[in-house]
Amino acid sequence: MKRKQIVIHMLIFLFCYSLALPAVTYAEQAPSFQIAAHKLADGKVIVKMNGNKMKDLYGYEARFTFDPERVELVETASSLDGFSVSPIIKNNEIIIAHTKIGNVSGEYGDIPIGSLTFKMKNHGTSVVRWESMKVVDHNLSNQTFSIGKSITVAKFFVDLEGHWARADIELLASKNIVKGMDEDHYAPDAQVTRAQFVALIARALNLKASSKQSPFTDVAPGSWYEKELKSAYSTGIIRGITETSFAPGKKITREEMAVMIVRARNYASDSALRDLADADSVMTFADSENISEWAKKEIQLAVGLGIMNGRTKIRFVPQDQATRAEAATVIRRLLTSLNLL
């Protein structure tokens, strides 16, 4: 009996002592999610999903948004055992889902969840955003988390590092105005043909297709530039080197470029240009005597408006062939002058 009383007194003491202690709260930490992107060797981009402090992750449904004009989903994968549902893609939304199979527990702790692999359709940058994540435990209870985390994926030409025209080229490439020689190379210092420059103008100004026939016998029906050339001819932006010849494959000179770009601006602008340029701008170049008579006014206007510069501060070099870098920069300045960029 005495022993029993001692035990009872001890229990009362411990109970009272516990009441004097500060309260300790064991709050359950909510899971968190991260997203990261890595460029693959074949030019694709893999976006990885990771989860921290996961508790019994048996299945999930993840929702993403993206720009379908810039990237294309080519593959999804889950790091969990089980079965994945084919991705559902609608407009700019992607939904992926995965579940374990059978009477097994879910995953715990910090784990890789899965991945999405994208192919970049155009050069430039694009954003993939993880919008939400529904998690399901092995009892099939579910909870939805708002994620709201974005990752920027990018594709750039590898031969533009340190090039003076890189920013202009990448900007126009992101808008599908300029294109590379292949997927990875722009070749900025290569020369550009008359047909290629006309195509740049047509894409930049979004010239509409025209049924008007051109008089140029050297423009082959069905050629890649035929539609752009016809639309540029119908607007008065281009003329031939003769009445019946355009010479589409001829490398364009800087003075020919100036003439086309000024006509393009005249077409796209509400105001005439003849009063906007400094009348003496051409004469500031030491080689102004090398400018063809038919190009002097347009070069004066192009320089006065800041759309074209000399190759150096004192030389315009009108007869030199223009480069792909110069063509992109001139197009960018044209669009800027028209407040289209």
mmCIF file of N, CA and C in Angstrom, residues 2 44 57 128 313 338:
data_model
loop_
_atom_site.group_PDB
_atom_site.id
_atom_site.type_symbol
_atom_site.label_atom_id
_atom_site.label_comp_id
_atom_site.label_asym_id
_atom_site.label_seq_id
_atom_site.Cartn_x
_atom_site.Cartn_y
_atom_site.Cartn_z
ATOM 1 N N LYS A 2 1.914 1.160 0.803
ATOM 2 C CA LYS A 2 2.821 2.301 0.863
ATOM 3 C C LYS A 2 3.472 2.552 -0.496
ATOM 4 N N LYS A 44 18.160 20.304 -77.143
ATOM 5 C CA LYS A 44 16.914 20.319 -76.395
ATOM 6 C C LYS A 44 17.168 20.814 -74.966
ATOM 7 N N LEU A 57 4.238 10.456 -51.160
ATOM 8 C CA LEU A 57 3.866 10.867 -52.516
ATOM 9 C C LEU A 57 3.635 9.609 -53.351
ATOM 10 N N VAL A 128 8.939 28.686 -69.117
ATOM 11 C CA VAL A 128 8.095 27.543 -68.718
ATOM 12 C C VAL A 128 7.749 27.750 -67.246
ATOM 13 N N LYS A 313 33.896 55.881 -89.258
ATOM 14 C CA LYS A 313 33.350 57.218 -89.042
ATOM 15 C C LYS A 313 33.433 58.077 -90.287
ATOM 16 N N LEU A 338 10.179 53.028 -86.826
ATOM 17 C CA LEU A 338 8.732 52.974 -87.082
ATOM 18 C C LEU A 338 7.946 52.663 -85.801
#
